[in-house]
């Protein structure tokens, strides 16, 4: 498989090219300059593992807290409203198959990416038209959609993927050991001609509810639609077995998903959600920036309106129209997203996180966190990879 532009395999990426990829793509989708610096410095191996030992922070963490990975002070409405997904122990796999093959996916992951590397794959949702995925193409499937993946249309499944990514035959017998072929490599033939990547967000809390509501059950882009090097980069990284590699794959999956969704929404204007089509409202952009930059401030509708130079009623009405929810609901969900990241840091406590996201007491914070995320801060921390 060769690239039409360079004549080289898209999977062969030099260290200098990786640096350019990280820098240019991060800039394009509004990733923090701190992450750009970090990515450019370490892109050759995504070598963050030395900072992942307990009690240490990555360079960007020392300056910015975890949420600065995503937003900078010059973020636009698009960057904010995507609520940049943050994978936490996401499922990542390189699948290698030989025909005939077909999989039935019942895992129910909130969001799953299927990226083609070699050969053709058919995504066949229970409700909807089949989608063909070739090299460089990508599809995103949103829960609760169940679907088949196959080498050809209407092929009966031979393998069933259950919740937790457990694979079994049609009689319920585990196929894990039979189909694993090394580090994050799985399939019916280690030398198969069909290769694709699977990235699944396993936790509902890792994906913005507003984003999920804005997406159709299945969406896709062809390589011609966006010509991104990220699929090849993920293919290179997914098979590495190094300390901290899971965190590397989480961040790379976030970058791939965000870049893909940006390209998809730009291409499908009629499918864009309302909050996407109404960008350019400076009052709303300033409100979002203030909430992102100062989550610990005890904001009320009155203080937000005063800060952005609008009446309380006007701000509430415009924010609801553009964003799809009230300012205070958005602020609460944003604070909980930040808190979910911070709770995974070994040097943070429930008390320190509560203070950083604007709650006067750990008790009030814990109650709000459980109400929004469905689990207590302690349970969330214990489940962190």
Tab-separated table of C-alpha atoms in Angstrom:
chain	number	residue	atom	x	y	z
A	1	UNK	CA	0.000	0.000	0.000
A	2	UNK	CA	1.579	3.281	-1.066
A	3	UNK	CA	0.737	6.922	-0.664
A	4	UNK	CA	-0.326	8.620	-3.879
A	5	UNK	CA	1.589	11.737	-2.916
A	6	UNK	CA	4.883	10.402	-1.685
A	7	UNK	CA	5.103	6.871	-3.005
A	8	UNK	CA	5.989	5.741	0.511
A	9	UNK	CA	4.083	3.579	2.922
A	10	UNK	CA	1.830	5.761	5.116
A	11	UNK	CA	2.935	3.667	8.096
A	12	UNK	CA	6.583	4.738	7.800
A	13	UNK	CA	6.797	8.002	9.696
A	14	UNK	CA	10.110	9.599	10.577
A	15	UNK	CA	10.797	11.302	13.903
A	16	UNK	CA	10.815	14.762	12.320
A	17	UNK	CA	7.528	14.050	10.566
A	18	UNK	CA	5.965	12.994	13.884
A	19	UNK	CA	6.986	16.313	15.407
A	20	UNK	CA	5.391	18.218	12.537
A	21	UNK	CA	2.236	16.102	12.781
A	22	UNK	CA	1.772	16.741	16.483
A	23	UNK	CA	2.469	20.465	16.216
A	24	UNK	CA	0.348	21.229	13.136
A	25	UNK	CA	-2.626	19.077	14.066
A	26	UNK	CA	-2.685	20.203	17.681
A	27	UNK	CA	-2.672	23.817	16.533
A	28	UNK	CA	-5.448	23.138	14.038
A	29	UNK	CA	-7.877	21.715	16.592
A	30	UNK	CA	-7.136	24.222	19.371
A	31	UNK	CA	-4.969	22.010	21.581
A	32	UNK	CA	-3.080	23.939	24.242
A	33	UNK	CA	0.317	25.371	23.249
A	34	UNK	CA	1.696	23.522	26.262
A	35	UNK	CA	0.695	20.231	24.685
A	36	UNK	CA	2.178	21.339	21.369
A	37	UNK	CA	5.525	22.013	23.063
A	38	UNK	CA	5.322	18.725	24.864
A	39	UNK	CA	4.289	16.795	21.761
A	40	UNK	CA	6.972	18.337	19.585
A	41	UNK	CA	9.642	17.571	22.138
A	42	UNK	CA	8.590	13.961	22.632
A	43	UNK	CA	6.792	13.026	19.420
A	44	UNK	CA	9.570	10.788	18.145
A	45	UNK	CA	8.653	8.195	20.744
A	46	UNK	CA	5.796	9.927	22.524
A	47	UNK	CA	8.190	9.488	25.414
A	48	UNK	CA	6.122	10.574	28.361
A	49	UNK	CA	6.620	7.389	30.323
A	50	UNK	CA	9.306	8.826	32.585
A	51	UNK	CA	6.816	11.425	33.793
A	52	UNK	CA	4.112	8.877	34.513
A	53	UNK	CA	5.728	7.288	37.523
A	54	UNK	CA	3.791	7.901	40.688
A	55	UNK	CA	4.340	11.348	42.122
A	56	UNK	CA	5.688	12.909	38.924
A	57	UNK	CA	3.996	15.147	36.412
A	58	UNK	CA	4.475	15.601	32.724
A	59	UNK	CA	5.998	18.998	31.870
A	60	UNK	CA	2.688	20.478	30.812
A	61	UNK	CA	1.022	19.254	34.008
A	62	UNK	CA	3.445	21.261	36.113
A	63	UNK	CA	2.268	24.459	34.493
A	64	UNK	CA	-1.329	23.975	33.623
A	65	UNK	CA	-3.279	21.244	35.408
A	66	UNK	CA	-4.720	18.479	33.296
A	67	UNK	CA	-7.383	20.486	31.504
A	68	UNK	CA	-4.793	22.724	29.798
A	69	UNK	CA	-4.127	19.763	27.534
A	70	UNK	CA	-7.270	20.774	25.701
A	71	UNK	CA	-8.062	24.454	25.986
A	72	UNK	CA	-5.936	27.564	25.675
A	73	UNK	CA	-6.773	31.182	26.350
A	74	UNK	CA	-7.526	31.776	22.670
A	75	UNK	CA	-9.900	28.856	22.235
A	76	UNK	CA	-12.797	29.331	19.842
A	77	UNK	CA	-16.393	28.258	20.315
A	78	UNK	CA	-15.823	25.115	18.289
A	79	UNK	CA	-12.944	23.982	20.458
A	80	UNK	CA	-14.917	24.608	23.617
A	81	UNK	CA	-18.169	23.050	22.536
A	82	UNK	CA	-16.513	19.861	21.349
A	83	UNK	CA	-15.599	19.424	25.021
A	84	UNK	CA	-12.540	17.542	23.722
A	85	UNK	CA	-12.997	13.897	24.673
A	86	UNK	CA	-10.555	12.599	27.263
A	87	UNK	CA	-9.987	8.884	27.076
A	88	UNK	CA	-9.201	7.126	30.349
A	89	UNK	CA	-7.907	3.619	29.841
A	90	UNK	CA	-9.472	3.465	26.378
A	91	UNK	CA	-9.511	0.230	24.417
A	92	UNK	CA	-7.048	0.306	21.505
A	93	UNK	CA	-6.309	-2.595	19.195
A	94	UNK	CA	-4.783	-3.475	15.829
A	95	UNK	CA	-6.933	-6.090	14.097
A	96	UNK	CA	-5.495	-8.390	11.413
A	97	UNK	CA	-7.938	-10.544	9.459
A	98	UNK	CA	-8.058	-12.980	6.550
A	99	UNK	CA	-11.208	-13.524	4.535
A	100	UNK	CA	-13.779	-14.760	5.128
A	101	UNK	CA	-14.417	-13.024	8.441
A	102	UNK	CA	-17.217	-11.241	10.287
A	103	UNK	CA	-17.578	-9.886	13.837
A	104	UNK	CA	-20.710	-9.010	15.779
A	105	UNK	CA	-20.107	-6.066	18.142
A	106	UNK	CA	-22.351	-5.958	21.213
A	107	UNK	CA	-19.825	-4.166	23.446
A	108	UNK	CA	-21.948	-1.020	23.687
A	109	UNK	CA	-18.982	1.341	24.086
A	110	UNK	CA	-20.146	4.988	24.152
A	111	UNK	CA	-18.003	5.799	21.122
A	112	UNK	CA	-15.917	3.535	18.872
A	113	UNK	CA	-13.528	4.441	16.049
A	114	UNK	CA	-12.739	2.034	13.207
A	115	UNK	CA	-9.802	3.143	11.052
A	116	UNK	CA	-8.741	1.311	7.908
A	117	UNK	CA	-5.071	0.478	7.348
A	118	UNK	CA	-5.104	-2.216	4.632
A	119	UNK	CA	-7.871	-3.995	2.751
A	120	UNK	CA	-11.605	-3.273	2.935
A	121	UNK	CA	-13.918	-3.436	5.957
A	122	UNK	CA	-17.689	-3.213	6.001
A	123	UNK	CA	-19.446	-1.567	8.966
A	124	UNK	CA	-23.034	-2.823	9.029
A	125	UNK	CA	-25.190	-1.167	11.713
A	126	UNK	CA	-28.434	-2.849	12.746
A	127	UNK	CA	-30.293	0.295	11.702
A	128	UNK	CA	-28.763	2.097	8.757
A	129	UNK	CA	-26.843	1.569	5.562
A	130	UNK	CA	-23.545	-0.349	5.414
A	131	UNK	CA	-20.365	1.744	5.244
A	132	UNK	CA	-17.206	0.576	3.486
A	133	UNK	CA	-13.901	1.519	5.103
A	134	UNK	CA	-10.670	1.433	3.095
A	135	UNK	CA	-7.072	2.398	3.935
A	136	UNK	CA	-7.016	5.820	5.591
A	137	UNK	CA	-10.819	5.916	5.970
A	138	UNK	CA	-12.409	6.128	9.406
A	139	UNK	CA	-15.823	5.473	10.918
A	140	UNK	CA	-17.236	6.438	14.310
A	141	UNK	CA	-20.051	4.432	15.892
A	142	UNK	CA	-22.077	5.861	18.766
A	143	UNK	CA	-23.823	3.795	21.424
A	144	UNK	CA	-26.284	2.150	21.664
A	145	UNK	CA	-25.751	1.092	18.039
A	146	UNK	CA	-24.917	-2.585	17.525
A	147	UNK	CA	-23.212	-3.551	14.302
A	148	UNK	CA	-21.256	-6.130	12.339
A	149	UNK	CA	-17.738	-5.708	10.988
A	150	UNK	CA	-16.994	-7.916	8.016
A	151	UNK	CA	-14.741	-8.446	5.045
A	152	UNK	CA	-17.777	-8.517	2.737
A	153	UNK	CA	-21.420	-7.464	3.107
A	154	UNK	CA	-23.956	-9.778	4.743
A	155	UNK	CA	-21.304	-12.234	5.951
A	156	UNK	CA	-22.671	-14.153	9.005
A	157	UNK	CA	-20.658	-13.369	12.178
A	158	UNK	CA	-18.193	-15.933	13.491
A	159	UNK	CA	-17.091	-13.910	16.541
A	160	UNK	CA	-19.101	-11.868	19.043
A	161	UNK	CA	-17.604	-8.922	20.970
A	162	UNK	CA	-19.320	-8.538	24.339
A	163	UNK	CA	-19.204	-5.666	26.888
A	164	UNK	CA	-15.710	-5.210	28.230
A	165	UNK	CA	-14.352	-6.177	24.784
A	166	UNK	CA	-14.573	-9.901	25.576
A	167	UNK	CA	-14.526	-11.918	22.352
A	168	UNK	CA	-16.269	-15.274	22.097
A	169	UNK	CA	-17.394	-17.711	19.447
A	170	UNK	CA	-21.076	-18.232	18.748
A	171	UNK	CA	-21.255	-20.780	21.585
A	172	UNK	CA	-19.861	-18.334	24.155
A	173	UNK	CA	-16.333	-19.800	24.319
A	174	UNK	CA	-13.569	-17.256	24.844
A	175	UNK	CA	-11.335	-16.603	21.848
A	176	UNK	CA	-8.956	-14.230	23.576
A	177	UNK	CA	-5.901	-16.471	23.637
A	178	UNK	CA	-6.560	-17.949	20.203
A	179	UNK	CA	-6.865	-14.570	18.476
A	180	UNK	CA	-4.200	-12.518	20.257
A	181	UNK	CA	-0.978	-12.163	18.262
A	182	UNK	CA	1.250	-9.919	20.339
A	183	UNK	CA	0.942	-6.440	21.820
A	184	UNK	CA	-2.576	-5.108	21.141
A	185	UNK	CA	-2.749	-7.190	17.971
A	186	UNK	CA	-5.741	-9.428	17.429
A	187	UNK	CA	-7.373	-11.335	14.595
A	188	UNK	CA	-7.984	-14.628	12.861
A	189	UNK	CA	-4.589	-14.571	11.104
A	190	UNK	CA	-1.447	-12.745	12.213
A	191	UNK	CA	-0.467	-12.393	8.552
A	192	UNK	CA	-3.903	-11.380	7.300
A	193	UNK	CA	-4.252	-8.896	4.461
A	194	UNK	CA	-6.967	-6.830	6.123
A	195	UNK	CA	-5.737	-4.531	8.876
A	196	UNK	CA	-7.741	-1.978	10.838
A	197	UNK	CA	-7.524	-0.113	14.131
A	198	UNK	CA	-10.166	-0.061	16.832
A	199	UNK	CA	-10.311	2.636	19.480
A	200	UNK	CA	-13.174	2.578	21.969
A	201	UNK	CA	-14.104	4.982	24.744
A	202	UNK	CA	-15.228	2.565	27.441
A	203	UNK	CA	-16.470	5.093	30.005
A	204	UNK	CA	-19.500	7.292	29.351
A	205	UNK	CA	-17.887	10.004	31.488
A	206	UNK	CA	-15.032	10.311	28.949
A	207	UNK	CA	-17.332	11.752	26.276
A	208	UNK	CA	-19.418	14.916	26.442
A	209	UNK	CA	-23.150	14.203	26.569
A	210	UNK	CA	-23.707	17.153	24.231
A	211	UNK	CA	-21.273	15.692	21.744
A	212	UNK	CA	-22.950	12.285	21.785
A	213	UNK	CA	-26.346	13.876	21.219
A	214	UNK	CA	-24.970	15.771	18.223
A	215	UNK	CA	-23.665	12.684	16.415
A	216	UNK	CA	-25.561	10.263	14.186
A	217	UNK	CA	-25.326	6.535	15.050
A	218	UNK	CA	-22.601	6.022	12.400
A	219	UNK	CA	-20.488	8.611	10.611
A	220	UNK	CA	-17.486	8.216	8.344
A	221	UNK	CA	-14.831	10.019	6.345
A	222	UNK	CA	-12.749	8.736	3.459
A	223	UNK	CA	-9.041	9.337	3.153
A	224	UNK	CA	-9.798	11.787	0.337
A	225	UNK	CA	-12.066	13.777	2.693
A	226	UNK	CA	-9.330	14.653	5.164
A	227	UNK	CA	-5.955	13.035	4.299
A	228	UNK	CA	-4.825	12.794	7.935
A	229	UNK	CA	-1.578	11.127	9.071
A	230	UNK	CA	-3.078	10.324	12.468
A	231	UNK	CA	-4.314	6.862	11.508
A	232	UNK	CA	-0.797	5.824	10.481
A	233	UNK	CA	0.591	7.360	13.662
A	234	UNK	CA	-1.849	5.440	15.858
A	235	UNK	CA	-1.006	2.256	13.947
A	236	UNK	CA	2.649	2.816	14.769
A	237	UNK	CA	2.043	3.483	18.469
A	238	UNK	CA	-0.633	0.888	19.281
A	239	UNK	CA	1.744	-2.087	19.111
A	240	UNK	CA	4.366	-0.619	21.451
A	241	UNK	CA	4.769	-2.154	24.906
A	242	UNK	CA	6.374	0.567	26.997
A	243	UNK	CA	5.744	2.147	30.403
A	244	UNK	CA	3.070	4.821	30.102
A	245	UNK	CA	1.983	3.676	26.656
A	246	UNK	CA	-1.676	3.444	27.664
A	247	UNK	CA	-1.660	7.154	28.475
A	248	UNK	CA	0.001	7.887	25.135
A	249	UNK	CA	-2.713	5.973	23.285
A	250	UNK	CA	-5.449	7.752	25.244
A	251	UNK	CA	-4.177	11.159	24.167
A	252	UNK	CA	-3.569	10.098	20.584
A	253	UNK	CA	-7.091	8.675	20.378
A	254	UNK	CA	-8.453	11.992	21.674
A	255	UNK	CA	-6.534	13.866	18.999
A	256	UNK	CA	-7.697	11.529	16.246
A	257	UNK	CA	-11.352	11.699	17.284
A	258	UNK	CA	-11.378	15.484	17.650
A	259	UNK	CA	-9.655	16.055	14.299
A	260	UNK	CA	-11.971	13.592	12.579
A	261	UNK	CA	-15.130	15.167	14.028
A	262	UNK	CA	-13.955	18.636	13.069
A	263	UNK	CA	-13.443	17.492	9.485
A	264	UNK	CA	-16.750	15.621	9.413
A	265	UNK	CA	-18.815	18.547	10.700
A	266	UNK	CA	-17.078	20.902	8.260
A	267	UNK	CA	-17.999	18.599	5.376
A	268	UNK	CA	-21.580	17.908	6.436
A	269	UNK	CA	-22.942	21.392	7.002
A	270	UNK	CA	-26.580	20.320	7.188
A	271	UNK	CA	-25.727	17.781	9.907
A	272	UNK	CA	-23.999	20.240	12.187
A	273	UNK	CA	-25.652	20.770	15.570
A	274	UNK	CA	-27.052	24.193	16.346
A	275	UNK	CA	-24.163	25.142	18.627
A	276	UNK	CA	-21.739	24.549	15.732
A	277	UNK	CA	-23.620	26.634	13.174
A	278	UNK	CA	-23.955	29.629	15.478
A	279	UNK	CA	-20.282	30.289	16.116
A	280	UNK	CA	-19.107	33.895	16.055
A	281	UNK	CA	-21.205	35.248	18.951
A	282	UNK	CA	-18.606	37.179	20.903
A	283	UNK	CA	-20.694	37.234	24.077
A	284	UNK	CA	-20.938	33.443	24.064
A	285	UNK	CA	-17.287	32.997	23.150
A	286	UNK	CA	-16.231	35.284	26.004
A	287	UNK	CA	-18.528	33.457	28.429
A	288	UNK	CA	-17.063	30.094	27.457
A	289	UNK	CA	-13.516	31.400	27.742
A	290	UNK	CA	-14.152	32.817	31.203
A	291	UNK	CA	-15.648	29.557	32.462
A	292	UNK	CA	-12.786	27.535	31.008
A	293	UNK	CA	-10.079	29.835	32.332
A	294	UNK	CA	-11.552	30.392	35.815
A	295	UNK	CA	-13.530	27.305	36.866
A	296	UNK	CA	-12.817	27.923	40.568
A	297	UNK	CA	-14.542	31.317	40.559
A	298	UNK	CA	-17.980	31.210	42.255
A	299	UNK	CA	-19.844	32.283	39.142
A	300	UNK	CA	-23.532	33.160	39.128
A	301	UNK	CA	-25.649	34.281	36.204
A	302	UNK	CA	-25.367	37.851	37.464
A	303	UNK	CA	-21.563	37.843	37.748
A	304	UNK	CA	-21.136	36.108	34.379
A	305	UNK	CA	-23.417	38.615	32.686
A	306	UNK	CA	-21.558	41.516	34.288
A	307	UNK	CA	-18.185	40.089	33.245
A	308	UNK	CA	-19.147	39.672	29.573
A	309	UNK	CA	-21.129	42.882	29.271
A	310	UNK	CA	-24.614	41.491	28.724
A	311	UNK	CA	-27.862	41.476	30.623
A	312	UNK	CA	-28.691	38.371	32.604
A	313	UNK	CA	-31.716	37.585	30.437
A	314	UNK	CA	-29.861	38.165	27.170
A	315	UNK	CA	-26.943	35.955	28.181
A	316	UNK	CA	-29.226	33.142	29.317
A	317	UNK	CA	-31.275	33.257	26.112
A	318	UNK	CA	-28.302	33.473	23.714
A	319	UNK	CA	-26.311	30.780	25.505
A	320	UNK	CA	-29.262	28.379	25.468
A	321	UNK	CA	-29.809	29.025	21.752
A	322	UNK	CA	-26.169	28.673	20.736
A	323	UNK	CA	-24.897	25.998	23.094
A	324	UNK	CA	-28.047	24.026	23.773
A	325	UNK	CA	-28.002	24.299	27.565
A	326	UNK	CA	-27.913	27.017	30.216
A	327	UNK	CA	-24.634	28.683	31.250
A	328	UNK	CA	-24.795	27.189	34.742
A	329	UNK	CA	-25.424	23.669	33.398
A	330	UNK	CA	-22.486	24.031	31.037
A	331	UNK	CA	-20.291	25.318	33.881
A	332	UNK	CA	-21.269	22.414	36.133
A	333	UNK	CA	-20.477	19.834	33.464
A	334	UNK	CA	-17.207	21.554	32.588
A	335	UNK	CA	-16.139	21.562	36.229
A	336	UNK	CA	-16.933	17.869	36.530
A	337	UNK	CA	-14.910	17.099	33.384
A	338	UNK	CA	-11.923	18.918	34.883
A	339	UNK	CA	-12.436	17.176	38.191
A	340	UNK	CA	-12.495	13.765	36.507
A	341	UNK	CA	-9.049	14.460	35.044
A	342	UNK	CA	-7.615	15.914	38.251
A	343	UNK	CA	-8.801	12.992	40.366
A	344	UNK	CA	-6.559	10.715	38.304
A	345	UNK	CA	-3.464	12.644	39.397
A	346	UNK	CA	-1.682	11.022	42.368
A	347	UNK	CA	-0.925	14.317	44.117
A	348	UNK	CA	-4.551	15.483	44.178
A	349	UNK	CA	-7.137	14.814	46.883
A	350	UNK	CA	-10.888	15.220	46.827
A	351	UNK	CA	-10.437	18.400	48.859
A	352	UNK	CA	-7.885	19.972	46.506
A	353	UNK	CA	-9.920	19.062	43.450
A	354	UNK	CA	-13.069	20.492	45.008
A	355	UNK	CA	-11.277	23.799	45.572
A	356	UNK	CA	-9.900	23.911	42.025
A	357	UNK	CA	-13.317	23.458	40.434
A	358	UNK	CA	-15.184	25.951	42.584
A	359	UNK	CA	-16.765	23.968	45.426
A	360	UNK	CA	-16.594	25.236	48.989
A	361	UNK	CA	-16.532	21.791	50.613
A	362	UNK	CA	-15.513	18.254	49.586
A	363	UNK	CA	-19.004	17.086	50.536
A	364	UNK	CA	-20.720	19.483	48.115
A	365	UNK	CA	-18.252	18.557	45.395
A	366	UNK	CA	-18.700	14.804	45.959
A	367	UNK	CA	-22.465	15.100	45.764
A	368	UNK	CA	-22.280	17.115	42.533
A	369	UNK	CA	-19.715	14.760	40.997
A	370	UNK	CA	-21.829	11.674	41.685
A	371	UNK	CA	-24.945	13.396	40.366
A	372	UNK	CA	-23.242	14.303	37.071
A	373	UNK	CA	-20.840	11.390	36.532
A	374	UNK	CA	-22.802	8.594	38.170
A	375	UNK	CA	-20.050	7.534	40.592
A	376	UNK	CA	-18.364	9.096	43.614
A	377	UNK	CA	-14.954	10.794	43.274
A	378	UNK	CA	-13.406	7.902	45.225
A	379	UNK	CA	-14.833	5.267	42.881
A	380	UNK	CA	-13.748	7.290	39.846
A	381	UNK	CA	-10.207	7.557	41.198
A	382	UNK	CA	-10.036	3.847	42.000
A	383	UNK	CA	-11.061	2.968	38.428
A	384	UNK	CA	-8.379	5.177	36.870
A	385	UNK	CA	-5.675	3.239	34.967
